[in-house]
PDB file of C-alpha atoms in Angstrom:
ATOM      1  CA  PHE A 154      18.269 -27.184  -6.555  1.00 30.00           C
ATOM      2  CA  PHE A 155      16.999 -23.710  -7.326  1.00 30.00           C
ATOM      3  CA  PHE A 156      18.434 -22.386 -10.563  1.00 33.00           C
ATOM      4  CA  LEU A 157      17.939 -18.910 -11.941  1.00 34.00           C
ATOM      5  CA  MET A 158      19.193 -17.487 -15.219  1.00 32.00           C
ATOM      6  CA  ILE A 159      19.340 -13.786 -14.437  1.00 34.00           C
ATOM      7  CA  ARG A 160      19.301 -11.325 -17.300  1.00 36.00           C
ATOM      8  CA  ARG A 161      20.449  -7.748 -17.039  1.00 37.00           C
ATOM      9  CA  PRO A 162      17.431  -5.402 -16.996  1.00 39.00           C
ATOM     10  CA  PRO A 163      17.041  -2.939 -19.890  1.00 39.00           C
ATOM     11  CA  ARG A 164      19.065   0.239 -19.621  1.00 38.00           C
ATOM     12  CA  SER A 165      15.899   2.330 -19.506  1.00 39.00           C
ATOM     13  CA  THR A 166      14.763   0.439 -16.413  1.00 38.00           C
ATOM     14  CA  GLN A 167      18.020   1.122 -14.638  1.00 38.00           C
ATOM     15  CA  SER A 168      17.919   4.816 -15.449  1.00 39.00           C
ATOM     16  CA  ARG A 169      14.508   5.213 -13.802  1.00 38.00           C
ATOM     17  CA  SER A 170      15.815   4.256 -10.393  1.00 40.00           C
ATOM     18  CA  SER A 171      19.386   4.698  -9.221  1.00 45.00           C
ATOM     19  CA  ALA A 172      18.452   2.929  -5.982  1.00 48.00           C
ATOM     20  CA  ALA A 173      17.286  -0.153  -7.882  1.00 43.00           C
ATOM     21  CA  SER A 174      20.475  -0.017  -9.934  1.00 47.00           C
ATOM     22  CA  ASP A 175      22.595   0.066  -6.776  1.00 55.00           C
ATOM     23  CA  VAL A 176      20.763  -2.941  -5.344  1.00 51.00           C
ATOM     24  CA  TYR A 177      21.249  -4.770  -8.637  1.00 48.00           C
ATOM     25  CA  LYS A 178      24.977  -4.098  -8.604  1.00 58.00           C
ATOM     26  CA  ARG A 179      25.424  -5.117  -4.983  1.00 59.00           C
ATOM     27  CA  GLN A 180      23.237  -8.184  -4.866  1.00 61.00           C
ATOM     28  CA  ILE A 181      22.609  -9.698  -8.284  1.00 63.00           C
ATOM     29  CA  LYS A 182      25.614  -8.842 -10.434  1.00 65.00           C
ATOM     30  CA  GLY A 183      27.833 -11.861 -10.711  1.00 68.00           C
ATOM     31  CA  GLN A 184      25.063 -14.406 -10.049  1.00 69.00           C
ATOM     32  CA  GLN A 185      24.076 -14.950 -13.685  1.00 69.00           C
ATOM     33  CA  GLY A 186      23.904 -18.640 -14.584  1.00 71.00           C
ATOM     34  CA  LYS A 187      24.777 -19.809 -11.084  1.00 74.00           C
ATOM     35  CA  ASP A 188      22.955 -21.850  -8.474  1.00 73.00           C
ATOM     36  CA  ILE A 189      21.635 -19.148  -6.146  1.00 71.00           C
ATOM     37  CA  THR A 190      20.306 -21.440  -3.398  1.00 70.00           C
ATOM     38  CA  LYS A 191      22.807 -20.312  -0.756  1.00 69.00           C
ATOM     39  CA  PHE A 192      22.687 -16.703  -1.912  1.00 68.00           C
ATOM     40  CA  PHE A 193      18.882 -16.666  -1.844  1.00 67.00           C
ATOM     41  CA  LYS A 194      18.582 -18.384   1.535  1.00 66.00           C
ATOM     42  CA  GLY A 195      20.984 -16.227   3.486  1.00 60.00           C
ATOM     43  CA  GLY A 196      23.421 -14.247   1.433  1.00 52.00           C
ATOM     44  CA  ALA A 197      21.067 -11.643   0.035  1.00 49.00           C
ATOM     45  CA  TYR A 198      20.687  -8.189   1.537  1.00 51.00           C
ATOM     46  CA  TYR A 199      17.133  -8.992   2.654  1.00 55.00           C
ATOM     47  CA  LYS A 200      16.409 -12.309   4.318  1.00 63.00           C
ATOM     48  CA  HIS A 201      13.305 -13.922   2.849  1.00 67.00           C
ATOM     49  CA  SER A 202      10.692 -14.791   5.454  1.00 67.00           C
ATOM     50  CA  ASP A 203       8.702 -18.024   5.347  1.00 67.00           C
ATOM     51  CA  GLU A 204       5.635 -15.954   4.488  1.00 65.00           C
ATOM     52  CA  ALA A 205       7.394 -14.419   1.482  1.00 68.00           C
ATOM     53  CA  LEU A 206       8.557 -17.846   0.323  1.00 68.00           C
ATOM     54  CA  ASN A 207       4.967 -19.075   0.485  1.00 66.00           C
ATOM     55  CA  LEU A 208       3.899 -16.292  -1.862  1.00 66.00           C
ATOM     56  CA  LEU A 209       6.799 -17.055  -4.215  1.00 68.00           C
ATOM     57  CA  GLN A 210       5.400 -20.571  -4.755  1.00 64.00           C
ATOM     58  CA  TYR A 211       2.889 -19.003  -7.144  1.00 58.00           C
ATOM     59  CA  TYR A 212       5.691 -17.843  -9.447  1.00 60.00           C
ATOM     60  CA  LYS A 213       7.580 -21.121  -9.519  1.00 62.00           C
ATOM     61  CA  ILE A 214       7.939 -22.400 -13.099  1.00 55.00           C
ATOM     62  CA  GLY A 215      10.028 -25.505 -12.469  1.00 60.00           C
ATOM     63  CA  THR A 216      12.684 -27.320 -10.422  1.00 66.00           C
ATOM     64  CA  ILE A 217      16.064 -28.506 -11.688  1.00 65.00           C
ATOM     65  CA  THR A 218      17.742 -31.332  -9.764  1.00 66.00           C
ATOM     66  CA  ASP A 219      21.081 -32.996 -10.272  1.00 66.00           C
ATOM     67  CA  GLY A 220      20.148 -36.252  -8.587  1.00 54.00           C
ATOM     68  CA  LYS A 221      21.657 -35.223  -5.274  1.00 50.00           C
ATOM     69  CA  ALA A 222      19.484 -32.417  -3.996  1.00 49.00           C
ATOM     70  CA  THR A 223      15.913 -32.954  -2.881  1.00 53.00           C
ATOM     71  CA  GLU A 224      13.189 -30.370  -3.077  1.00 59.00           C
ATOM     72  CA  ILE A 225      11.996 -28.786   0.163  1.00 60.00           C
ATOM     73  CA  VAL A 226       8.214 -28.466   0.255  1.00 67.00           C
ATOM     74  CA  GLN A 227       7.083 -25.076   1.497  1.00 71.00           C
ATOM     75  CA  TYR A 228       3.701 -25.346   3.211  1.00 80.00           C
ATOM     76  CA  PRO A 229       0.960 -24.397   2.671  1.00 87.00           C
ATOM     77  CA  LEU A 230       0.484 -25.432  -0.939  1.00 84.00           C
ATOM     78  CA  VAL A 231      -2.506 -24.536  -3.100  1.00 85.00           C
ATOM     79  CA  VAL A 232      -3.191 -27.517  -5.342  1.00 83.00           C
ATOM     80  CA  LYS A 233      -6.267 -27.431  -7.602  1.00 82.00           C
ATOM     81  CA  ASP A 234      -9.208 -27.224  -5.193  1.00 89.00           C
ATOM     82  CA  LYS A 235      -7.476 -27.474  -1.831  1.00 92.00           C
ATOM     83  CA  ILE A 236      -4.922 -25.856   0.452  1.00 93.00           C
ATOM     84  CA  ILE A 237      -2.464 -28.393   1.854  1.00 91.00           C
ATOM     85  CA  TYR A 238      -0.845 -27.768   5.212  1.00 92.00           C
ATOM     86  CA  LYS A 239       1.676 -30.078   6.831  1.00 87.00           C
ATOM     87  CA  ASP A 240      -0.877 -32.126   8.796  1.00 90.00           C
ATOM     88  CA  PHE A 241      -4.288 -30.960   7.560  1.00 93.00           C
ATOM     89  CA  GLU A 242      -6.064 -29.689   4.462  1.00 94.00           C
ATOM     90  CA  LEU A 243      -8.714 -27.102   3.577  1.00 96.00           C
ATOM     91  CA  SER A 244     -11.053 -27.562   0.628  1.00 95.00           C
ATOM     92  CA  LEU A 245     -11.436 -24.607  -1.748  1.00 93.00           C
ATOM     93  CA  SER A 246     -14.600 -26.123  -3.238  1.00 93.00           C
ATOM     94  CA  LYS A 247     -16.418 -25.571   0.070  1.00 93.00           C
ATOM     95  CA  GLY A 248     -16.851 -22.517   2.269  1.00 95.00           C
ATOM     96  CA  LEU A 249     -13.573 -21.883   4.101  1.00 96.00           C
ATOM     97  CA  VAL A 250     -15.096 -20.180   7.136  1.00 96.00           C
ATOM     98  CA  ASN A 251     -16.704 -23.269   8.680  1.00 96.00           C
ATOM     99  CA  GLN A 252     -13.562 -25.298   8.022  1.00 97.00           C
ATOM    100  CA  ILE A 253     -11.213 -22.720   9.560  1.00 97.00           C
ATOM    101  CA  ILE A 254     -13.186 -21.888  12.703  1.00 96.00           C
ATOM    102  CA  ALA A 255     -13.600 -25.619  13.406  1.00 96.00           C
ATOM    103  CA  LEU A 256      -9.813 -25.965  13.682  1.00 96.00           C
ATOM    104  CA  PRO A 257      -8.115 -25.955  17.101  1.00 96.00           C
ATOM    105  CA  LEU A 258      -6.751 -22.510  17.978  1.00 95.00           C
ATOM    106  CA  SER A 259      -3.139 -23.499  17.222  1.00 94.00           C
ATOM    107  CA  LYS A 260      -4.063 -24.575  13.688  1.00 96.00           C
ATOM    108  CA  TYR A 261      -6.356 -21.570  13.222  1.00 96.00           C
ATOM    109  CA  LEU A 262      -3.393 -19.303  13.994  1.00 95.00           C
ATOM    110  CA  GLU A 263      -1.201 -21.334  11.635  1.00 93.00           C
ATOM    111  CA  VAL A 264      -3.690 -20.691   8.822  1.00 95.00           C
ATOM    112  CA  ILE A 265      -3.980 -16.931   9.267  1.00 94.00           C
ATOM    113  CA  ARG A 266      -0.234 -16.463   9.834  1.00 91.00           C
ATOM    114  CA  LYS A 267       0.706 -17.959   6.467  1.00 90.00           C
ATOM    115  CA  PRO A 268      -0.525 -15.627   3.716  1.00 90.00           C
ATOM    116  CA  LEU A 269      -1.606 -16.969   0.353  1.00 90.00           C
ATOM    117  CA  LYS A 270      -1.774 -15.256  -3.017  1.00 84.00           C
ATOM    118  CA  HIS A 271      -5.269 -16.393  -3.902  1.00 85.00           C
ATOM    119  CA  GLU A 272      -8.146 -14.165  -4.924  1.00 87.00           C
ATOM    120  CA  GLY A 273     -11.840 -14.883  -4.684  1.00 90.00           C
ATOM    121  CA  ALA A 274     -11.634 -17.894  -2.361  1.00 92.00           C
ATOM    122  CA  ARG A 275     -15.091 -19.149  -1.382  1.00 94.00           C
ATOM    123  CA  LEU A 276     -15.836 -18.349   2.254  1.00 95.00           C
ATOM    124  CA  PHE A 277     -19.461 -19.493   2.605  1.00 95.00           C
ATOM    125  CA  ASP A 278     -21.479 -22.377   1.198  1.00 94.00           C
ATOM    126  CA  ASN A 279     -24.520 -20.089   1.113  1.00 93.00           C
ATOM    127  CA  ASP A 280     -24.500 -18.015  -2.111  1.00 93.00           C
ATOM    128  CA  PHE A 281     -26.090 -14.931  -0.507  1.00 92.00           C
ATOM    129  CA  LEU A 282     -23.558 -14.818   2.341  1.00 90.00           C
ATOM    130  CA  GLU A 283     -20.750 -15.453  -0.119  1.00 93.00           C
ATOM    131  CA  LYS A 284     -21.789 -12.470  -2.225  1.00 91.00           C
ATOM    132  CA  GLN A 285     -21.788 -10.215   0.855  1.00 88.00           C
ATOM    133  CA  SER A 286     -18.201 -11.218   1.659  1.00 90.00           C
ATOM    134  CA  PHE A 287     -16.846  -9.282  -1.327  1.00 92.00           C
ATOM    135  CA  ILE A 288     -16.407  -5.574  -0.603  1.00 91.00           C
ATOM    136  CA  LYS A 289     -15.350  -3.290  -3.419  1.00 91.00           C
ATOM    137  CA  LEU A 290     -13.451  -0.134  -2.549  1.00 91.00           C
ATOM    138  CA  TRP A 291     -16.216   2.162  -3.788  1.00 93.00           C
ATOM    139  CA  HIS A 292     -18.585   0.598  -1.236  1.00 93.00           C
ATOM    140  CA  VAL A 293     -16.677   2.433   1.507  1.00 95.00           C
ATOM    141  CA  PRO A 294     -17.205   6.065   0.360  1.00 95.00           C
ATOM    142  CA  ALA A 295     -20.648   5.192  -0.991  1.00 95.00           C
ATOM    143  CA  PHE A 296     -21.759   4.467   2.570  1.00 95.00           C
ATOM    144  CA  TRP A 297     -19.324   6.250   4.893  1.00 96.00           C
ATOM    145  CA  PHE A 298     -18.821   9.597   3.135  1.00 96.00           C
ATOM    146  CA  PRO A 299     -22.582  10.365   3.209  1.00 97.00           C
ATOM    147  CA  ALA A 300     -22.505   9.246   6.851  1.00 96.00           C
ATOM    148  CA  PHE A 301     -19.771  11.830   7.474  1.00 96.00           C
ATOM    149  CA  LEU A 302     -21.815  14.563   5.728  1.00 96.00           C
ATOM    150  CA  ILE A 303     -24.940  13.736   7.754  1.00 95.00           C
ATOM    151  CA  PHE A 304     -23.137  13.844  11.104  1.00 94.00           C
ATOM    152  CA  PHE A 305     -21.208  16.957  10.064  1.00 94.00           C
ATOM    153  CA  TYR A 306     -24.437  18.745   9.110  1.00 92.00           C
ATOM    154  CA  TYR A 307     -26.040  17.538  12.335  1.00 89.00           C
ATOM    155  CA  ALA A 308     -23.100  18.964  14.321  1.00 86.00           C
ATOM    156  CA  LEU A 309     -23.099  22.394  12.675  1.00 85.00           C
ATOM    157  CA  PHE A 310     -26.781  23.136  12.305  1.00 84.00           C
ATOM    158  CA  ARG A 311     -28.644  21.296  15.062  1.00 78.00           C
ATOM    159  CA  PRO A 312     -28.786  22.713  18.614  1.00 70.00           C
ATOM    160  CA  VAL A 313     -27.440  20.654  21.515  1.00 67.00           C
ATOM    161  CA  GLN A 314     -28.559  20.430  25.134  1.00 66.00           C
ATOM    162  CA  ASN A 315     -25.135  20.031  26.730  1.00 62.00           C
ATOM    163  CA  MET A 316     -23.174  23.052  25.607  1.00 65.00           C
ATOM    164  CA  GLY A 317     -19.439  22.532  25.321  1.00 62.00           C
ATOM    165  CA  PHE A 318     -16.605  24.978  25.855  1.00 67.00           C
ATOM    166  CA  ALA A 319     -16.251  25.749  22.121  1.00 71.00           C
ATOM    167  CA  ASP A 320     -19.880  25.559  21.040  1.00 71.00           C
ATOM    168  CA  LYS A 321     -20.353  29.238  20.448  1.00 70.00           C
ATOM    169  CA  PHE A 322     -17.553  29.084  17.892  1.00 69.00           C
ATOM    170  CA  CYS A 323     -18.750  25.879  16.191  1.00 74.00           C
ATOM    171  CA  ASN A 324     -22.508  26.232  15.759  1.00 69.00           C
ATOM    172  CA  TRP A 325     -23.454  27.800  12.450  1.00 63.00           C
ATOM    173  CA  HIS A 326     -26.226  29.877  14.024  1.00 65.00           C
ATOM    174  CA  SER A 327     -23.947  31.453  16.605  1.00 69.00           C
ATOM    175  CA  GLN A 328     -22.769  35.034  16.105  1.00 74.00           C
ATOM    176  CA  ASP A 329     -19.280  33.917  17.187  1.00 74.00           C
ATOM    177  CA  PHE A 330     -19.054  31.089  14.627  1.00 76.00           C
ATOM    178  CA  ASN A 331     -15.461  30.597  13.479  1.00 81.00           C
ATOM    179  CA  VAL A 332     -14.521  28.064  10.812  1.00 86.00           C
ATOM    180  CA  ILE A 333     -11.101  27.644  12.430  1.00 88.00           C
ATOM    181  CA  PHE A 334     -12.708  25.779  15.337  1.00 87.00           C
ATOM    182  CA  VAL A 335     -14.435  23.453  12.874  1.00 89.00           C
ATOM    183  CA  ILE A 336     -11.109  22.717  11.209  1.00 91.00           C
ATOM    184  CA  LEU A 337      -9.510  22.151  14.622  1.00 92.00           C
ATOM    185  CA  GLY A 338     -12.257  19.650  15.453  1.00 91.00           C
ATOM    186  CA  LEU A 339     -11.597  17.711  12.243  1.00 94.00           C
ATOM    187  CA  LEU A 340      -7.834  17.756  12.838  1.00 95.00           C
ATOM    188  CA  LEU A 341      -8.348  16.521  16.400  1.00 95.00           C
ATOM    189  CA  ALA A 342     -10.478  13.690  15.004  1.00 96.00           C
ATOM    190  CA  ILE A 343      -7.676  12.671  12.638  1.00 96.00           C
ATOM    191  CA  GLY A 344      -5.251  12.625  15.560  1.00 96.00           C
ATOM    192  CA  ILE A 345      -7.634  10.503  17.633  1.00 96.00           C
ATOM    193  CA  TRP A 346      -8.127   8.139  14.699  1.00 96.00           C
ATOM    194  CA  THR A 347      -4.391   7.457  14.370  1.00 96.00           C
ATOM    195  CA  LYS A 348      -4.310   6.355  18.018  1.00 96.00           C
ATOM    196  CA  PHE A 349      -7.548   4.359  17.717  1.00 95.00           C
ATOM    197  CA  GLU A 350      -6.282   2.666  14.545  1.00 95.00           C
ATOM    198  CA  TYR A 351      -3.121   1.604  16.382  1.00 96.00           C
ATOM    199  CA  LEU A 352      -4.900   0.363  19.515  1.00 96.00           C
ATOM    200  CA  LEU A 353      -7.568  -1.557  17.595  1.00 94.00           C
ATOM    201  CA  HIS A 354      -4.998  -3.187  15.342  1.00 95.00           C
ATOM    202  CA  ARG A 355      -2.670  -4.129  18.190  1.00 94.00           C
ATOM    203  CA  PHE A 356      -5.075  -5.172  20.943  1.00 94.00           C
ATOM    204  CA  GLY A 357      -8.208  -6.081  18.977  1.00 91.00           C
ATOM    205  CA  MET A 358      -7.013  -7.596  15.735  1.00 93.00           C
ATOM    206  CA  HIS A 359      -3.866  -9.304  17.029  1.00 93.00           C
ATOM    207  CA  LEU A 360      -5.123 -11.110  20.107  1.00 89.00           C
ATOM    208  CA  ASP A 361      -3.635 -14.299  18.632  1.00 86.00           C
ATOM    209  CA  GLU A 362      -3.070 -16.825  21.461  1.00 88.00           C
ATOM    210  CA  ASN A 363      -5.505 -14.864  23.658  1.00 92.00           C
ATOM    211  CA  ILE A 364      -8.444 -15.570  21.328  1.00 94.00           C
ATOM    212  CA  PRO A 365     -10.929 -17.820  23.177  1.00 93.00           C
ATOM    213  CA  ASP A 366     -10.898 -21.228  21.514  1.00 94.00           C
ATOM    214  CA  ASN A 367     -14.515 -21.339  20.362  1.00 94.00           C
ATOM    215  CA  LYS A 368     -16.139 -20.950  16.969  1.00 95.00           C
ATOM    216  CA  VAL A 369     -17.895 -17.639  17.675  1.00 95.00           C
ATOM    217  CA  CYS A 370     -14.717 -15.840  18.762  1.00 95.00           C
ATOM    218  CA  LYS A 371     -12.688 -17.291  15.917  1.00 96.00           C
ATOM    219  CA  PHE A 372     -15.445 -16.277  13.470  1.00 94.00           C
ATOM    220  CA  ILE A 373     -15.372 -12.668  14.724  1.00 92.00           C
ATOM    221  CA  HIS A 374     -11.583 -12.525  14.675  1.00 94.00           C
ATOM    222  CA  PHE A 375     -11.393 -14.105  11.224  1.00 95.00           C
ATOM    223  CA  PHE A 376     -13.560 -11.408   9.660  1.00 92.00           C
ATOM    224  CA  LEU A 377     -12.038  -8.658  11.764  1.00 91.00           C
ATOM    225  CA  HIS A 378      -8.494  -9.417  10.614  1.00 93.00           C
ATOM    226  CA  GLY A 379      -7.644 -13.096  10.104  1.00 94.00           C
ATOM    227  CA  LEU A 380      -9.102 -13.186   6.587  1.00 95.00           C
ATOM    228  CA  HIS A 381      -7.016 -10.175   5.605  1.00 94.00           C
ATOM    229  CA  HIS A 382      -3.786 -11.810   6.806  1.00 94.00           C
ATOM    230  CA  LEU A 383      -4.651 -15.061   5.032  1.00 94.00           C
ATOM    231  CA  PHE A 384      -5.356 -13.360   1.665  1.00 93.00           C
ATOM    232  CA  PRO A 385      -3.534 -10.001   1.877  1.00 91.00           C
ATOM    233  CA  LEU A 386      -3.539  -9.434  -1.904  1.00 88.00           C
ATOM    234  CA  ASP A 387      -7.259  -9.997  -2.401  1.00 91.00           C
ATOM    235  CA  GLY A 388      -8.467  -6.422  -2.914  1.00 90.00           C
ATOM    236  CA  GLU A 389     -12.131  -7.236  -2.307  1.00 92.00           C
ATOM    237  CA  ARG A 390     -11.295  -8.658   1.126  1.00 91.00           C
ATOM    238  CA  VAL A 391      -9.194  -5.662   2.279  1.00 92.00           C
ATOM    239  CA  PRO A 392     -11.980  -3.260   3.450  1.00 93.00           C
ATOM    240  CA  LEU A 393     -13.659  -4.097   6.736  1.00 90.00           C
ATOM    241  CA  PRO A 394     -17.274  -5.285   6.421  1.00 89.00           C
ATOM    242  CA  ASN A 395     -19.977  -2.896   7.626  1.00 90.00           C
ATOM    243  CA  TYR A 396     -21.340  -5.418  10.117  1.00 86.00           C
ATOM    244  CA  ILE A 397     -18.101  -4.844  12.028  1.00 88.00           C
ATOM    245  CA  VAL A 398     -17.593  -1.122  11.334  1.00 93.00           C
ATOM    246  CA  ILE A 399     -21.141   0.059  12.155  1.00 94.00           C
ATOM    247  CA  PRO A 400     -21.187  -1.425  15.691  1.00 93.00           C
ATOM    248  CA  THR A 401     -17.682  -0.044  16.257  1.00 92.00           C
ATOM    249  CA  PHE A 402     -18.745   3.531  15.501  1.00 95.00           C
ATOM    250  CA  ALA A 403     -21.990   3.038  17.446  1.00 94.00           C
ATOM    251  CA  VAL A 404     -19.902   2.147  20.509  1.00 93.00           C
ATOM    252  CA  LEU A 405     -17.538   5.086  19.897  1.00 93.00           C
ATOM    253  CA  TYR A 406     -20.264   7.738  19.581  1.00 93.00           C
ATOM    254  CA  TYR A 407     -21.186   8.097  23.244  1.00 91.00           C
ATOM    255  CA  PRO A 408     -17.654   8.096  24.728  1.00 92.00           C
ATOM    256  CA  VAL A 409     -16.564  10.725  22.189  1.00 92.00           C
ATOM    257  CA  THR A 410     -19.570  13.006  22.687  1.00 87.00           C
ATOM    258  CA  CYS A 411     -19.447  12.591  26.498  1.00 88.00           C
ATOM    259  CA  LEU A 412     -15.726  13.327  26.783  1.00 89.00           C
ATOM    260  CA  ILE A 413     -16.030  16.187  24.276  1.00 87.00           C
ATOM    261  CA  PRO A 414     -19.552  17.532  24.830  1.00 83.00           C
ATOM    262  CA  GLY A 415     -21.631  19.728  22.601  1.00 83.00           C
ATOM    263  CA  THR A 416     -21.196  20.725  18.989  1.00 86.00           C
ATOM    264  CA  PHE A 417     -17.415  20.386  19.079  1.00 89.00           C
ATOM    265  CA  GLY A 418     -17.733  16.726  20.115  1.00 88.00           C
ATOM    266  CA  ARG A 419     -20.133  16.061  17.255  1.00 90.00           C
ATOM    267  CA  ILE A 420     -17.681  17.622  14.820  1.00 92.00           C
ATOM    268  CA  VAL A 421     -14.938  15.387  16.194  1.00 94.00           C
ATOM    269  CA  PHE A 422     -17.116  12.302  15.741  1.00 96.00           C
ATOM    270  CA  ALA A 423     -17.943  13.327  12.163  1.00 96.00           C
ATOM    271  CA  GLY A 424     -14.201  13.763  11.624  1.00 96.00           C
ATOM    272  CA  LEU A 425     -13.638  10.168  12.733  1.00 97.00           C
ATOM    273  CA  LEU A 426     -15.970   9.014   9.951  1.00 97.00           C
ATOM    274  CA  LEU A 427     -13.975  11.085   7.465  1.00 96.00           C
ATOM    275  CA  ALA A 428     -10.715   9.644   8.804  1.00 97.00           C
ATOM    276  CA  TYR A 429     -12.088   6.133   8.379  1.00 97.00           C
ATOM    277  CA  ASN A 430     -12.687   6.810   4.677  1.00 96.00           C
ATOM    278  CA  PHE A 431      -9.047   7.876   4.337  1.00 95.00           C
ATOM    279  CA  TYR A 432      -7.899   4.825   6.303  1.00 96.00           C
ATOM    280  CA  GLU A 433      -9.646   2.375   3.996  1.00 95.00           C
ATOM    281  CA  PHE A 434      -8.368   4.117   0.857  1.00 93.00           C
ATOM    282  CA  THR A 435      -4.824   4.082   2.243  1.00 93.00           C
ATOM    283  CA  HIS A 436      -4.993   0.450   3.369  1.00 94.00           C
ATOM    284  CA  TYR A 437      -6.396  -0.663   0.016  1.00 93.00           C
ATOM    285  CA  SER A 438      -3.655   1.241  -1.818  1.00 91.00           C
ATOM    286  CA  LEU A 439      -0.940  -0.377   0.276  1.00 92.00           C
ATOM    287  CA  HIS A 440      -2.107  -3.845  -0.800  1.00 92.00           C
ATOM    288  CA  VAL A 441      -3.403  -3.365  -4.323  1.00 89.00           C
ATOM    289  CA  VAL A 442      -2.296  -0.114  -5.976  1.00 85.00           C
ATOM    290  CA  PRO A 443       1.338   0.541  -6.987  1.00 81.00           C
ATOM    291  CA  SER A 444       2.444   4.009  -5.900  1.00 75.00           C
ATOM    292  CA  LYS A 445       5.431   6.161  -6.839  1.00 76.00           C
ATOM    293  CA  MET A 446       4.733   8.781  -4.174  1.00 77.00           C
ATOM    294  CA  PHE A 447       7.460   8.652  -1.527  1.00 78.00           C
ATOM    295  CA  TYR A 448       5.153   8.560   1.508  1.00 82.00           C
ATOM    296  CA  PHE A 449       2.962   5.769   0.154  1.00 85.00           C
ATOM    297  CA  LYS A 450       5.951   3.787  -1.130  1.00 86.00           C
ATOM    298  CA  ASP A 451       7.519   4.029   2.311  1.00 89.00           C
ATOM    299  CA  ILE A 452       4.389   3.167   4.292  1.00 92.00           C
ATOM    300  CA  LYS A 453       3.637   0.310   1.864  1.00 90.00           C
ATOM    301  CA  ALA A 454       7.037  -1.276   2.551  1.00 89.00           C
ATOM    302  CA  TYR A 455       6.440  -0.690   6.258  1.00 92.00           C
ATOM    303  CA  HIS A 456       3.045  -2.388   6.167  1.00 93.00           C
ATOM    304  CA  MET A 457       4.349  -5.331   4.129  1.00 90.00           C
ATOM    305  CA  ARG A 458       6.925  -5.960   6.865  1.00 89.00           C
ATOM    306  CA  HIS A 459       3.984  -6.304   9.254  1.00 92.00           C
ATOM    307  CA  HIS A 460       2.394  -8.907   6.976  1.00 91.00           C
ATOM    308  CA  LEU A 461       5.488 -10.842   5.930  1.00 86.00           C
ATOM    309  CA  THR A 462       8.126 -10.600   8.658  1.00 84.00           C
ATOM    310  CA  SER A 463       6.848  -8.856  11.806  1.00 87.00           C
ATOM    311  CA  PRO A 464       3.159  -9.635  12.524  1.00 88.00           C
ATOM    312  CA  ASN A 465       3.622  -8.515  16.145  1.00 90.00           C
ATOM    313  CA  ALA A 466       4.946  -5.098  15.161  1.00 93.00           C
ATOM    314  CA  GLY A 467       4.079  -2.315  12.742  1.00 94.00           C
ATOM    315  CA  TYR A 468       0.485  -1.812  13.848  1.00 95.00           C
ATOM    316  CA  GLY A 469       0.151   1.631  12.269  1.00 95.00           C
ATOM    317  CA  VAL A 470      -1.443   1.575   8.827  1.00 94.00           C
ATOM    318  CA  THR A 471      -1.744   5.208   7.744  1.00 94.00           C
ATOM    319  CA  ASN A 472       1.284   6.313   9.771  1.00 93.00           C
ATOM    320  CA  LYS A 473       4.165   5.104  11.969  1.00 94.00           C
ATOM    321  CA  LEU A 474       3.707   7.567  14.840  1.00 94.00           C
ATOM    322  CA  TRP A 475       2.373   5.314  17.599  1.00 96.00           C
ATOM    323  CA  ASP A 476       4.677   2.443  16.655  1.00 96.00           C
ATOM    324  CA  LEU A 477       7.579   4.823  17.270  1.00 95.00           C
ATOM    325  CA  VAL A 478       6.049   6.043  20.538  1.00 95.00           C
ATOM    326  CA  TYR A 479       5.479   2.541  21.919  1.00 95.00           C
ATOM    327  CA  GLY A 480       8.499   0.877  20.360  1.00 94.00           C
ATOM    328  CA  THR A 481       6.547  -1.535  18.141  1.00 95.00           C
ATOM    329  CA  ASN A 482       8.032  -0.542  14.799  1.00 91.00           C
ATOM    330  CA  PRO A 483       9.401  -3.513  12.797  1.00 85.00           C
ATOM    331  CA  LYS A 484      13.125  -3.973  13.255  1.00 74.00           C
TER     332      LYS A 484
END
């Protein structure tokens, strides 16, 4: 019942990528003008997940039947002003948040586990709250890069009461000041961030069945990560909102500066703010911006596996390191 008339891509397209040409030869050549239902469902090199099939609904231009086959409905469906699931519906003309958090936990998880290609969905009935739910990428450096500069200046030029082991090398006013120790502090912060990013994503954002079944907890989880999994291609819903990020860094400040006292600890904390800027730029790029750079192409494919096939694996966003260490890389 699915019918695809496949045309050979232009020669110039093939020449740009030998890998794409090889895939074409192995998987698509010979399928022109044929019913590809069986091939598409299980014979292709990559098996299409239910989540990927949901996204493909947006590119469907028609169905051809021969009177024998019946169409299989792939839920959820976005029809005019509503999202239709198998046994419930969500209205797109009203704020989605109140509708989603009112669902039982099992249905809440069903919603956030089935991504939709839909941009600009209304989340709140209140216009002011709705406006705050859109976060443009430039909002991140506009707020968090100055925050990094302030804390970095504070670390280098302000005296501290609890002197750390490396303070004489890190404080600008010290005769033993050495920029290498400042760089080491920033590099340590980046290393700490990669671990924090992994732990927060795995144990904070993917609580799933362990989320308490009440509206407050579902509201927090929805804005922490559920919204992003529901609309992964909506660029203005990719960055985390500041009302989640600010309390997170406020909680992190004292453990970091207590475990790493003095100026060096302040430099490390400032480095975490810098790493967060890089994290948001990377995450946004993985979802919205096409990239030809090998690393970003690779990590983009890796992150899409997390969204479309392996939601309980692939928790690293800027890197794969801790997934490899803990064995949570997508298979």
